[in-house]
Amino acid sequence: MTTLNEFLQQKREALLDRRARIKAGELGAAALKASASAEGRSGVRRIRIRDFQVISDSPPDFAGYNLGPSSPELLLGALSSCLTHTFLIHASDQGVPLDSLHAEVSATIDPRAGAEGHEDIPVYPQEIRYLVTLVSPASPAEIARLQATVEKLCPILNLLKRGNEVRGQVDHRQPGHQTASAD
């Protein structure tokens, strides 16, 4: 089994290759896509991303079966994954050795949000916090520089800190209605 530091060498090679491809004009913006469908009697949400599936569900006190994490929990999971990956990328880039790396993200959410008498309570997770625990022989200055880079470049962290415009629409269809084929 290889160590995290051996993986950082692989990550560095991939990072250098990616930078060369960007410089050569071979890489540009990429479209991301995810979808979710509610399933039958359970209401479980099957999330599809590329060739992967993730199940999202609610706890029993909200008519769920506790078969997977809730959407707010998945958001925190996405942030913890993104923080971990961004630390790996920039540790490899800056030559910071890591023996271990763990990111824990927490938040609060209030089920009263939006209910009568509680209209001022936000419906989204609040007080989002993260703790990254790493073991490294690097100096405190090297770790501080690494953290500053991660804070600047972690995509999900920056999305949550800065927000983003989201546009939506609903395609409402009546039962039994077929759309015209594009053939």
Short mmCIF file of N, CA and C in Angstrom, two decimals:
data_model
loop_
_atom_site.label_atom_id
_atom_site.label_comp_id
_atom_site.label_asym_id
_atom_site.label_seq_id
_atom_site.Cartn_x
_atom_site.Cartn_y
_atom_site.Cartn_z
N MET A 1 0.85 -1.18 0.00
CA MET A 1 0.00 0.00 0.00
C MET A 1 0.89 1.24 0.00
N THR A 2 0.52 2.20 -0.80
CA THR A 2 1.32 3.41 -0.86
C THR A 2 0.88 4.40 0.21
N THR A 3 1.74 5.35 0.48
CA THR A 3 1.44 6.37 1.48
C THR A 3 0.82 7.59 0.82
N LEU A 4 0.29 8.47 1.64
CA LEU A 4 -0.29 9.70 1.13
C LEU A 4 0.78 10.53 0.42
N ASN A 5 1.99 10.53 0.93
CA ASN A 5 3.06 11.30 0.29
C ASN A 5 3.43 10.73 -1.08
N GLU A 6 3.34 9.41 -1.25
CA GLU A 6 3.56 8.83 -2.58
C GLU A 6 2.44 9.26 -3.53
N PHE A 7 1.21 9.33 -3.00
CA PHE A 7 0.11 9.81 -3.83
C PHE A 7 0.33 11.27 -4.22
N LEU A 8 0.87 12.07 -3.31
CA LEU A 8 1.13 13.48 -3.63
C LEU A 8 2.08 13.62 -4.81
N GLN A 9 2.99 12.69 -4.99
CA GLN A 9 3.87 12.69 -6.16
C GLN A 9 3.05 12.47 -7.44
N GLN A 10 2.13 11.51 -7.40
CA GLN A 10 1.25 11.27 -8.55
C GLN A 10 0.40 12.50 -8.83
N LYS A 11 -0.11 13.11 -7.77
CA LYS A 11 -0.95 14.30 -7.91
C LYS A 11 -0.15 15.42 -8.55
N ARG A 12 1.11 15.59 -8.15
CA ARG A 12 1.98 16.63 -8.71
C ARG A 12 2.18 16.41 -10.21
N GLU A 13 2.44 15.17 -10.62
CA GLU A 13 2.61 14.86 -12.04
C GLU A 13 1.33 15.17 -12.81
N ALA A 14 0.18 14.81 -12.27
CA ALA A 14 -1.09 15.10 -12.94
C ALA A 14 -1.33 16.60 -13.01
N LEU A 15 -0.99 17.32 -11.96
CA LEU A 15 -1.15 18.77 -11.93
C LEU A 15 -0.27 19.44 -12.98
N LEU A 16 0.97 19.01 -13.09
CA LEU A 16 1.88 19.59 -14.08
C LEU A 16 1.39 19.28 -15.50
N ASP A 17 0.90 18.05 -15.71
CA ASP A 17 0.36 17.68 -17.02
C ASP A 17 -0.86 18.53 -17.36
N ARG A 18 -1.74 18.72 -16.38
CA ARG A 18 -2.94 19.53 -16.60
C ARG A 18 -2.57 20.97 -16.93
N ARG A 19 -1.61 21.52 -16.20
CA ARG A 19 -1.17 22.90 -16.49
C ARG A 19 -0.62 23.03 -17.91
N ALA A 20 0.14 22.01 -18.34
CA ALA A 20 0.69 22.04 -19.70
C ALA A 20 -0.43 21.98 -20.72
N ARG A 21 -1.44 21.16 -20.47
CA ARG A 21 -2.57 21.06 -21.39
C ARG A 21 -3.38 22.36 -21.44
N ILE A 22 -3.50 23.03 -20.30
CA ILE A 22 -4.18 24.33 -20.27
C ILE A 22 -3.39 25.35 -21.08
N LYS A 23 -2.09 25.38 -20.86
CA LYS A 23 -1.23 26.33 -21.57
C LYS A 23 -1.26 26.08 -23.08
N ALA A 24 -1.37 24.81 -23.48
CA ALA A 24 -1.41 24.45 -24.89
C ALA A 24 -2.81 24.66 -25.51
N GLY A 25 -3.75 25.10 -24.70
CA GLY A 25 -5.09 25.34 -25.21
C GLY A 25 -5.94 24.08 -25.35
N GLU A 26 -5.51 22.98 -24.76
CA GLU A 26 -6.23 21.72 -24.87
C GLU A 26 -7.37 21.59 -23.87
N LEU A 27 -7.34 22.37 -22.81
CA LEU A 27 -8.39 22.29 -21.78
C LEU A 27 -9.07 23.63 -21.63
N GLY A 28 -10.37 23.59 -21.45
CA GLY A 28 -11.16 24.79 -21.21
C GLY A 28 -12.29 24.46 -20.25
N ALA A 29 -13.30 25.30 -20.26
CA ALA A 29 -14.44 25.11 -19.37
C ALA A 29 -15.11 23.76 -19.64
N ALA A 30 -15.54 23.12 -18.58
CA ALA A 30 -16.23 21.83 -18.69
C ALA A 30 -17.62 21.95 -18.11
N ALA A 31 -18.57 21.36 -18.77
CA ALA A 31 -19.94 21.35 -18.27
C ALA A 31 -20.10 20.25 -17.22
N LEU A 32 -20.73 20.58 -16.12
CA LEU A 32 -21.03 19.61 -15.07
C LEU A 32 -22.53 19.38 -15.06
N LYS A 33 -22.94 18.16 -14.71
CA LYS A 33 -24.36 17.86 -14.72
C LYS A 33 -24.66 16.81 -13.66
N ALA A 34 -25.77 17.01 -12.98
CA ALA A 34 -26.29 16.03 -12.04
C ALA A 34 -27.80 16.02 -12.18
N SER A 35 -28.42 14.89 -11.88
CA SER A 35 -29.87 14.82 -11.89
C SER A 35 -30.33 13.98 -10.71
N ALA A 36 -31.58 14.19 -10.33
CA ALA A 36 -32.16 13.39 -9.25
C ALA A 36 -33.61 13.11 -9.58
N SER A 37 -34.06 11.93 -9.23
CA SER A 37 -35.45 11.53 -9.42
C SER A 37 -35.97 11.00 -8.09
N ALA A 38 -37.24 11.33 -7.80
CA ALA A 38 -37.89 10.78 -6.62
C ALA A 38 -38.41 9.40 -6.96
N GLU A 39 -38.18 8.45 -6.08
CA GLU A 39 -38.55 7.07 -6.34
C GLU A 39 -39.83 6.68 -5.61
N GLY A 40 -40.76 6.13 -6.37
CA GLY A 40 -41.98 5.50 -5.88
C GLY A 40 -42.49 5.90 -4.51
N ARG A 41 -42.88 4.95 -3.73
CA ARG A 41 -43.49 5.16 -2.42
C ARG A 41 -42.50 5.73 -1.40
N SER A 42 -41.22 5.52 -1.57
CA SER A 42 -40.24 5.93 -0.56
C SER A 42 -39.87 7.40 -0.64
N GLY A 43 -39.95 8.00 -1.82
CA GLY A 43 -39.51 9.38 -1.97
C GLY A 43 -38.00 9.52 -1.96
N VAL A 44 -37.28 8.40 -1.92
CA VAL A 44 -35.82 8.44 -1.96
C VAL A 44 -35.38 9.13 -3.24
N ARG A 45 -34.37 9.97 -3.14
CA ARG A 45 -33.84 10.65 -4.32
C ARG A 45 -32.60 9.92 -4.81
N ARG A 46 -32.67 9.46 -6.06
CA ARG A 46 -31.53 8.80 -6.69
C ARG A 46 -30.80 9.87 -7.50
N ILE A 47 -29.62 10.23 -7.06
CA ILE A 47 -28.82 11.25 -7.72
C ILE A 47 -27.90 10.56 -8.70
N ARG A 48 -27.86 11.07 -9.93
CA ARG A 48 -26.98 10.52 -10.95
C ARG A 48 -25.99 11.59 -11.38
N ILE A 49 -24.73 11.23 -11.32
CA ILE A 49 -23.64 12.11 -11.74
C ILE A 49 -22.67 11.25 -12.55
N ARG A 50 -22.52 11.57 -13.82
CA ARG A 50 -21.75 10.74 -14.74
C ARG A 50 -22.24 9.30 -14.63
N ASP A 51 -21.37 8.34 -14.31
CA ASP A 51 -21.76 6.93 -14.18
C ASP A 51 -21.99 6.52 -12.73
N PHE A 52 -22.17 7.49 -11.85
CA PHE A 52 -22.30 7.22 -10.43
C PHE A 52 -23.71 7.50 -9.94
N GLN A 53 -24.10 6.79 -8.89
CA GLN A 53 -25.39 7.03 -8.25
C GLN A 53 -25.18 7.19 -6.76
N VAL A 54 -25.93 8.12 -6.19
CA VAL A 54 -25.92 8.36 -4.75
C VAL A 54 -27.38 8.43 -4.33
N ILE A 55 -27.70 7.85 -3.21
CA ILE A 55 -29.07 7.89 -2.69
C ILE A 55 -29.13 8.97 -1.61
N SER A 56 -30.16 9.81 -1.71
CA SER A 56 -30.42 10.82 -0.70
C SER A 56 -31.80 10.55 -0.12
N ASP A 57 -31.94 10.67 1.19
CA ASP A 57 -33.19 10.39 1.86
C ASP A 57 -33.34 11.32 3.05
N SER A 58 -34.48 11.26 3.66
CA SER A 58 -34.76 12.05 4.85
C SER A 58 -34.78 11.13 6.07
N PRO A 59 -34.62 11.71 7.26
CA PRO A 59 -34.77 10.89 8.46
C PRO A 59 -36.25 10.51 8.65
N PRO A 60 -36.52 9.50 9.47
CA PRO A 60 -37.90 9.04 9.67
C PRO A 60 -38.86 10.14 10.14
N ASP A 61 -38.38 11.10 10.92
CA ASP A 61 -39.30 12.14 11.41
C ASP A 61 -39.73 13.10 10.31
N PHE A 62 -39.21 12.90 9.08
CA PHE A 62 -39.63 13.72 7.95
C PHE A 62 -40.09 12.81 6.79
N ALA A 63 -40.70 11.69 7.15
CA ALA A 63 -41.27 10.70 6.23
C ALA A 63 -40.22 9.99 5.37
N GLY A 64 -38.99 9.98 5.84
CA GLY A 64 -37.95 9.26 5.12
C GLY A 64 -37.68 7.91 5.75
N TYR A 65 -36.77 7.18 5.12
CA TYR A 65 -36.39 5.85 5.60
C TYR A 65 -34.93 5.81 6.03
N ASN A 66 -34.29 6.97 6.04
CA ASN A 66 -32.89 7.09 6.49
C ASN A 66 -31.97 6.20 5.66
N LEU A 67 -32.23 6.11 4.35
CA LEU A 67 -31.44 5.26 3.46
C LEU A 67 -30.21 5.95 2.89
N GLY A 68 -30.07 7.23 3.17
CA GLY A 68 -28.93 8.00 2.68
C GLY A 68 -28.93 9.36 3.31
N PRO A 69 -27.89 10.12 3.06
CA PRO A 69 -27.81 11.46 3.63
C PRO A 69 -28.84 12.41 3.02
N SER A 70 -29.21 13.42 3.79
CA SER A 70 -30.11 14.45 3.28
C SER A 70 -29.34 15.38 2.34
N SER A 71 -30.07 16.20 1.60
CA SER A 71 -29.42 17.14 0.69
C SER A 71 -28.47 18.09 1.41
N PRO A 72 -28.85 18.69 2.55
CA PRO A 72 -27.89 19.54 3.26
C PRO A 72 -26.65 18.77 3.71
N GLU A 73 -26.82 17.51 4.11
CA GLU A 73 -25.66 16.70 4.50
C GLU A 73 -24.77 16.43 3.30
N LEU A 74 -25.37 16.18 2.13
CA LEU A 74 -24.57 15.98 0.92
C LEU A 74 -23.77 17.24 0.59
N LEU A 75 -24.37 18.41 0.81
CA LEU A 75 -23.66 19.66 0.58
C LEU A 75 -22.42 19.73 1.48
N LEU A 76 -22.58 19.39 2.76
CA LEU A 76 -21.44 19.41 3.67
C LEU A 76 -20.40 18.36 3.26
N GLY A 77 -20.88 17.21 2.78
CA GLY A 77 -19.96 16.18 2.28
C GLY A 77 -19.19 16.67 1.08
N ALA A 78 -19.88 17.38 0.18
CA ALA A 78 -19.21 17.93 -1.01
C ALA A 78 -18.13 18.93 -0.58
N LEU A 79 -18.43 19.76 0.42
CA LEU A 79 -17.43 20.72 0.90
C LEU A 79 -16.25 19.99 1.53
N SER A 80 -16.51 18.97 2.34
CA SER A 80 -15.39 18.25 2.97
C SER A 80 -14.52 17.56 1.92
N SER A 81 -15.14 17.00 0.89
CA SER A 81 -14.38 16.36 -0.19
C SER A 81 -13.57 17.39 -0.96
N CYS A 82 -14.19 18.52 -1.25
CA CYS A 82 -13.51 19.56 -2.02
C CYS A 82 -12.33 20.14 -1.23
N LEU A 83 -12.53 20.39 0.05
CA LEU A 83 -11.43 20.89 0.88
C LEU A 83 -10.28 19.89 0.89
N THR A 84 -10.60 18.61 1.10
CA THR A 84 -9.56 17.58 1.13
C THR A 84 -8.81 17.53 -0.19
N HIS A 85 -9.56 17.53 -1.30
CA HIS A 85 -8.92 17.47 -2.60
C HIS A 85 -8.06 18.71 -2.87
N THR A 86 -8.56 19.87 -2.50
CA THR A 86 -7.81 21.10 -2.74
C THR A 86 -6.54 21.13 -1.89
N PHE A 87 -6.61 20.63 -0.66
CA PHE A 87 -5.39 20.50 0.15
C PHE A 87 -4.40 19.56 -0.54
N LEU A 88 -4.88 18.44 -1.08
CA LEU A 88 -3.99 17.50 -1.78
C LEU A 88 -3.33 18.16 -2.99
N ILE A 89 -4.14 18.85 -3.79
CA ILE A 89 -3.60 19.50 -4.99
C ILE A 89 -2.48 20.46 -4.63
N HIS A 90 -2.74 21.33 -3.67
CA HIS A 90 -1.78 22.39 -3.39
C HIS A 90 -0.64 21.95 -2.48
N ALA A 91 -0.86 20.89 -1.70
CA ALA A 91 0.27 20.31 -0.96
C ALA A 91 1.25 19.71 -1.97
N SER A 92 0.71 19.04 -2.99
CA SER A 92 1.60 18.47 -4.02
C SER A 92 2.31 19.58 -4.78
N ASP A 93 1.60 20.66 -5.07
CA ASP A 93 2.18 21.76 -5.82
C ASP A 93 3.25 22.51 -5.02
N GLN A 94 3.01 22.67 -3.73
CA GLN A 94 3.93 23.43 -2.89
C GLN A 94 4.99 22.56 -2.23
N GLY A 95 4.94 21.25 -2.48
CA GLY A 95 5.93 20.35 -1.89
C GLY A 95 5.75 20.18 -0.39
N VAL A 96 4.52 20.28 0.08
CA VAL A 96 4.25 20.10 1.51
C VAL A 96 3.91 18.63 1.75
N PRO A 97 4.72 17.92 2.51
CA PRO A 97 4.43 16.51 2.77
C PRO A 97 3.24 16.36 3.73
N LEU A 98 2.42 15.35 3.47
CA LEU A 98 1.27 15.06 4.33
C LEU A 98 1.26 13.58 4.68
N ASP A 99 1.30 13.29 5.96
CA ASP A 99 1.19 11.90 6.40
C ASP A 99 -0.27 11.48 6.48
N SER A 100 -1.14 12.42 6.85
CA SER A 100 -2.58 12.15 6.87
C SER A 100 -3.33 13.47 6.71
N LEU A 101 -4.57 13.36 6.28
CA LEU A 101 -5.39 14.54 6.01
C LEU A 101 -6.86 14.16 6.22
N HIS A 102 -7.57 14.98 6.97
CA HIS A 102 -8.98 14.73 7.26
C HIS A 102 -9.70 16.06 7.37
N ALA A 103 -10.83 16.20 6.68
CA ALA A 103 -11.63 17.43 6.77
C ALA A 103 -13.00 17.08 7.33
N GLU A 104 -13.41 17.81 8.33
CA GLU A 104 -14.73 17.64 8.92
C GLU A 104 -15.48 18.95 8.78
N VAL A 105 -16.71 18.87 8.27
CA VAL A 105 -17.54 20.06 8.06
C VAL A 105 -18.80 19.91 8.89
N SER A 106 -19.21 20.98 9.53
CA SER A 106 -20.44 20.95 10.32
C SER A 106 -21.24 22.22 10.07
N ALA A 107 -22.50 22.16 10.39
CA ALA A 107 -23.40 23.31 10.24
C ALA A 107 -24.62 23.06 11.10
N THR A 108 -25.48 24.05 11.19
CA THR A 108 -26.77 23.87 11.85
C THR A 108 -27.86 24.15 10.82
N ILE A 109 -28.98 23.46 11.01
CA ILE A 109 -30.16 23.72 10.18
C ILE A 109 -31.36 23.62 11.11
N ASP A 110 -32.29 24.52 10.94
CA ASP A 110 -33.43 24.60 11.85
C ASP A 110 -34.69 24.14 11.13
N PRO A 111 -35.32 23.04 11.59
CA PRO A 111 -36.52 22.54 10.91
C PRO A 111 -37.71 23.48 11.01
N ARG A 112 -37.65 24.48 11.88
CA ARG A 112 -38.74 25.45 11.99
C ARG A 112 -38.69 26.49 10.87
N ALA A 113 -37.61 26.52 10.11
CA ALA A 113 -37.43 27.55 9.07
C ALA A 113 -38.62 27.63 8.14
N GLY A 114 -39.13 28.84 7.97
CA GLY A 114 -40.23 29.08 7.06
C GLY A 114 -41.61 28.77 7.62
N ALA A 115 -41.68 28.08 8.76
CA ALA A 115 -42.97 27.75 9.36
C ALA A 115 -43.60 29.01 9.96
N GLU A 116 -44.87 28.97 10.14
CA GLU A 116 -45.59 30.11 10.71
C GLU A 116 -44.95 30.51 12.04
N GLY A 117 -44.65 31.79 12.13
CA GLY A 117 -43.99 32.31 13.32
C GLY A 117 -42.48 32.21 13.27
N HIS A 118 -41.95 31.54 12.26
CA HIS A 118 -40.50 31.36 12.13
C HIS A 118 -40.03 31.72 10.72
N GLU A 119 -40.72 32.65 10.09
CA GLU A 119 -40.42 33.03 8.71
C GLU A 119 -39.03 33.63 8.56
N ASP A 120 -38.46 34.16 9.63
CA ASP A 120 -37.14 34.79 9.55
C ASP A 120 -35.98 33.80 9.70
N ILE A 121 -36.26 32.56 10.00
CA ILE A 121 -35.19 31.56 10.14
C ILE A 121 -34.82 31.08 8.74
N PRO A 122 -33.54 31.14 8.39
CA PRO A 122 -33.12 30.68 7.06
C PRO A 122 -33.41 29.19 6.85
N VAL A 123 -33.78 28.84 5.62
CA VAL A 123 -34.10 27.45 5.29
C VAL A 123 -32.85 26.64 4.92
N TYR A 124 -31.72 27.28 4.89
CA TYR A 124 -30.48 26.62 4.46
C TYR A 124 -29.54 26.44 5.66
N PRO A 125 -28.54 25.56 5.51
CA PRO A 125 -27.57 25.36 6.60
C PRO A 125 -26.88 26.67 6.98
N GLN A 126 -26.68 26.85 8.27
CA GLN A 126 -26.06 28.05 8.82
C GLN A 126 -24.81 27.67 9.60
N GLU A 127 -24.00 28.68 9.87
CA GLU A 127 -22.81 28.50 10.71
C GLU A 127 -21.95 27.33 10.20
N ILE A 128 -21.69 27.33 8.91
CA ILE A 128 -20.87 26.28 8.32
C ILE A 128 -19.43 26.46 8.81
N ARG A 129 -18.87 25.40 9.33
CA ARG A 129 -17.52 25.42 9.86
C ARG A 129 -16.75 24.21 9.32
N TYR A 130 -15.46 24.37 9.20
CA TYR A 130 -14.66 23.19 8.84
C TYR A 130 -13.42 23.12 9.71
N LEU A 131 -12.99 21.89 9.92
CA LEU A 131 -11.74 21.62 10.64
C LEU A 131 -10.96 20.64 9.79
N VAL A 132 -9.78 21.06 9.36
CA VAL A 132 -8.89 20.17 8.64
C VAL A 132 -7.80 19.74 9.62
N THR A 133 -7.66 18.44 9.77
CA THR A 133 -6.62 17.88 10.63
C THR A 133 -5.62 17.21 9.71
N LEU A 134 -4.38 17.65 9.81
CA LEU A 134 -3.35 17.05 9.00
C LEU A 134 -2.11 16.78 9.83
N VAL A 135 -1.41 15.75 9.44
CA VAL A 135 -0.14 15.40 10.06
C VAL A 135 0.92 15.64 9.01
N SER A 136 1.89 16.49 9.35
CA SER A 136 2.92 16.87 8.39
C SER A 136 4.17 17.35 9.12
N PRO A 137 5.33 17.01 8.59
CA PRO A 137 6.57 17.55 9.16
C PRO A 137 6.84 18.99 8.69
N ALA A 138 5.95 19.55 7.87
CA ALA A 138 6.14 20.90 7.35
C ALA A 138 6.10 21.92 8.49
N SER A 139 6.67 23.09 8.22
CA SER A 139 6.69 24.15 9.23
C SER A 139 5.31 24.80 9.34
N PRO A 140 5.05 25.48 10.44
CA PRO A 140 3.78 26.22 10.57
C PRO A 140 3.60 27.25 9.44
N ALA A 141 4.67 27.86 9.00
CA ALA A 141 4.57 28.83 7.90
C ALA A 141 4.15 28.15 6.60
N GLU A 142 4.69 26.96 6.33
CA GLU A 142 4.30 26.23 5.12
C GLU A 142 2.82 25.83 5.18
N ILE A 143 2.37 25.40 6.34
CA ILE A 143 0.97 25.01 6.50
C ILE A 143 0.06 26.23 6.37
N ALA A 144 0.46 27.36 6.91
CA ALA A 144 -0.33 28.60 6.78
C ALA A 144 -0.43 29.02 5.32
N ARG A 145 0.67 28.89 4.57
CA ARG A 145 0.65 29.23 3.15
C ARG A 145 -0.26 28.27 2.39
N LEU A 146 -0.21 26.99 2.74
CA LEU A 146 -1.08 25.99 2.12
C LEU A 146 -2.54 26.31 2.41
N GLN A 147 -2.87 26.62 3.66
CA GLN A 147 -4.25 26.94 4.00
C GLN A 147 -4.73 28.18 3.25
N ALA A 148 -3.89 29.19 3.15
CA ALA A 148 -4.28 30.41 2.42
C ALA A 148 -4.59 30.09 0.96
N THR A 149 -3.79 29.23 0.36
CA THR A 149 -4.03 28.84 -1.02
C THR A 149 -5.35 28.08 -1.16
N VAL A 150 -5.58 27.16 -0.24
CA VAL A 150 -6.83 26.39 -0.26
C VAL A 150 -8.02 27.32 -0.08
N GLU A 151 -7.94 28.25 0.85
CA GLU A 151 -9.04 29.19 1.08
C GLU A 151 -9.31 30.02 -0.18
N LYS A 152 -8.28 30.31 -0.93
CA LYS A 152 -8.44 31.10 -2.15
C LYS A 152 -8.98 30.28 -3.32
N LEU A 153 -8.62 28.99 -3.40
CA LEU A 153 -8.87 28.21 -4.61
C LEU A 153 -9.84 27.04 -4.48
N CYS A 154 -10.34 26.75 -3.30
CA CYS A 154 -11.29 25.63 -3.15
C CYS A 154 -12.63 26.02 -3.78
N PRO A 155 -13.05 25.34 -4.86
CA PRO A 155 -14.26 25.75 -5.57
C PRO A 155 -15.53 25.77 -4.73
N ILE A 156 -15.81 24.71 -3.99
CA ILE A 156 -17.05 24.65 -3.23
C ILE A 156 -17.01 25.61 -2.05
N LEU A 157 -15.88 25.75 -1.40
CA LEU A 157 -15.74 26.72 -0.31
C LEU A 157 -16.03 28.12 -0.81
N ASN A 158 -15.47 28.47 -1.94
CA ASN A 158 -15.69 29.82 -2.49
C ASN A 158 -17.11 30.03 -2.99
N LEU A 159 -17.72 28.99 -3.54
CA LEU A 159 -19.12 29.09 -3.94
C LEU A 159 -19.99 29.41 -2.73
N LEU A 160 -19.76 28.69 -1.64
CA LEU A 160 -20.56 28.91 -0.44
C LEU A 160 -20.29 30.28 0.18
N LYS A 161 -19.05 30.71 0.15
CA LYS A 161 -18.72 32.02 0.72
C LYS A 161 -19.26 33.17 -0.11
N ARG A 162 -19.24 33.02 -1.41
CA ARG A 162 -19.58 34.14 -2.30
C ARG A 162 -20.95 34.02 -2.94
N GLY A 163 -21.53 32.84 -2.96
CA GLY A 163 -22.82 32.65 -3.61
C GLY A 163 -22.68 32.62 -5.12
N ASN A 164 -23.78 32.39 -5.79
CA ASN A 164 -23.78 32.28 -7.24
C ASN A 164 -25.21 32.44 -7.73
N GLU A 165 -25.37 33.00 -8.88
CA GLU A 165 -26.71 33.10 -9.47
C GLU A 165 -27.16 31.72 -9.91
N VAL A 166 -28.39 31.38 -9.57
CA VAL A 166 -28.98 30.12 -9.99
C VAL A 166 -30.29 30.45 -10.68
N ARG A 167 -30.43 30.00 -11.89
CA ARG A 167 -31.68 30.21 -12.65
C ARG A 167 -32.39 28.87 -12.78
N GLY A 168 -33.69 28.90 -12.70
CA GLY A 168 -34.44 27.65 -12.80
C GLY A 168 -35.71 27.82 -13.58
N GLN A 169 -36.25 26.70 -13.99
CA GLN A 169 -37.53 26.68 -14.65
C GLN A 169 -38.19 25.34 -14.36
N VAL A 170 -39.49 25.26 -14.58
CA VAL A 170 -40.24 24.03 -14.38
C VAL A 170 -40.89 23.66 -15.70
N ASP A 171 -40.73 22.42 -16.12
CA ASP A 171 -41.39 21.89 -17.31
C ASP A 171 -42.58 21.07 -16.82
N HIS A 172 -43.75 21.69 -16.75
CA HIS A 172 -44.96 21.06 -16.23
C HIS A 172 -45.66 20.31 -17.35
N ARG A 173 -45.93 19.04 -17.11
CA ARG A 173 -46.64 18.21 -18.09
C ARG A 173 -47.83 17.55 -17.42
N GLN A 174 -48.88 17.40 -18.15
CA GLN A 174 -50.06 16.71 -17.65
C GLN A 174 -49.89 15.21 -17.81
N PRO A 175 -50.51 14.39 -16.94
CA PRO A 175 -50.39 12.93 -17.08
C PRO A 175 -50.81 12.46 -18.46
N GLY A 176 -50.04 11.53 -19.01
CA GLY A 176 -50.34 10.97 -20.32
C GLY A 176 -49.94 11.85 -21.49
N HIS A 177 -49.42 13.04 -21.23
CA HIS A 177 -49.03 13.95 -22.30
C HIS A 177 -47.67 13.54 -22.85
N GLN A 178 -47.59 13.34 -24.13
CA GLN A 178 -46.33 13.00 -24.79
C GLN A 178 -45.78 14.23 -25.50
N THR A 179 -44.49 14.43 -25.40
CA THR A 179 -43.90 15.54 -26.13
C THR A 179 -43.57 15.08 -27.53
N ALA A 180 -43.57 16.01 -28.44
CA ALA A 180 -43.26 15.69 -29.85
C ALA A 180 -41.82 15.22 -29.96
N SER A 181 -41.59 14.22 -30.74
CA SER A 181 -40.25 13.69 -30.96
C SER A 181 -39.46 14.64 -31.85
N ALA A 182 -38.17 14.72 -31.60
CA ALA A 182 -37.29 15.61 -32.39
C ALA A 182 -36.78 14.91 -33.64
N ASP A 183 -37.30 13.71 -33.95
CA ASP A 183 -36.83 12.96 -35.13
C ASP A 183 -37.10 13.68 -36.40
#
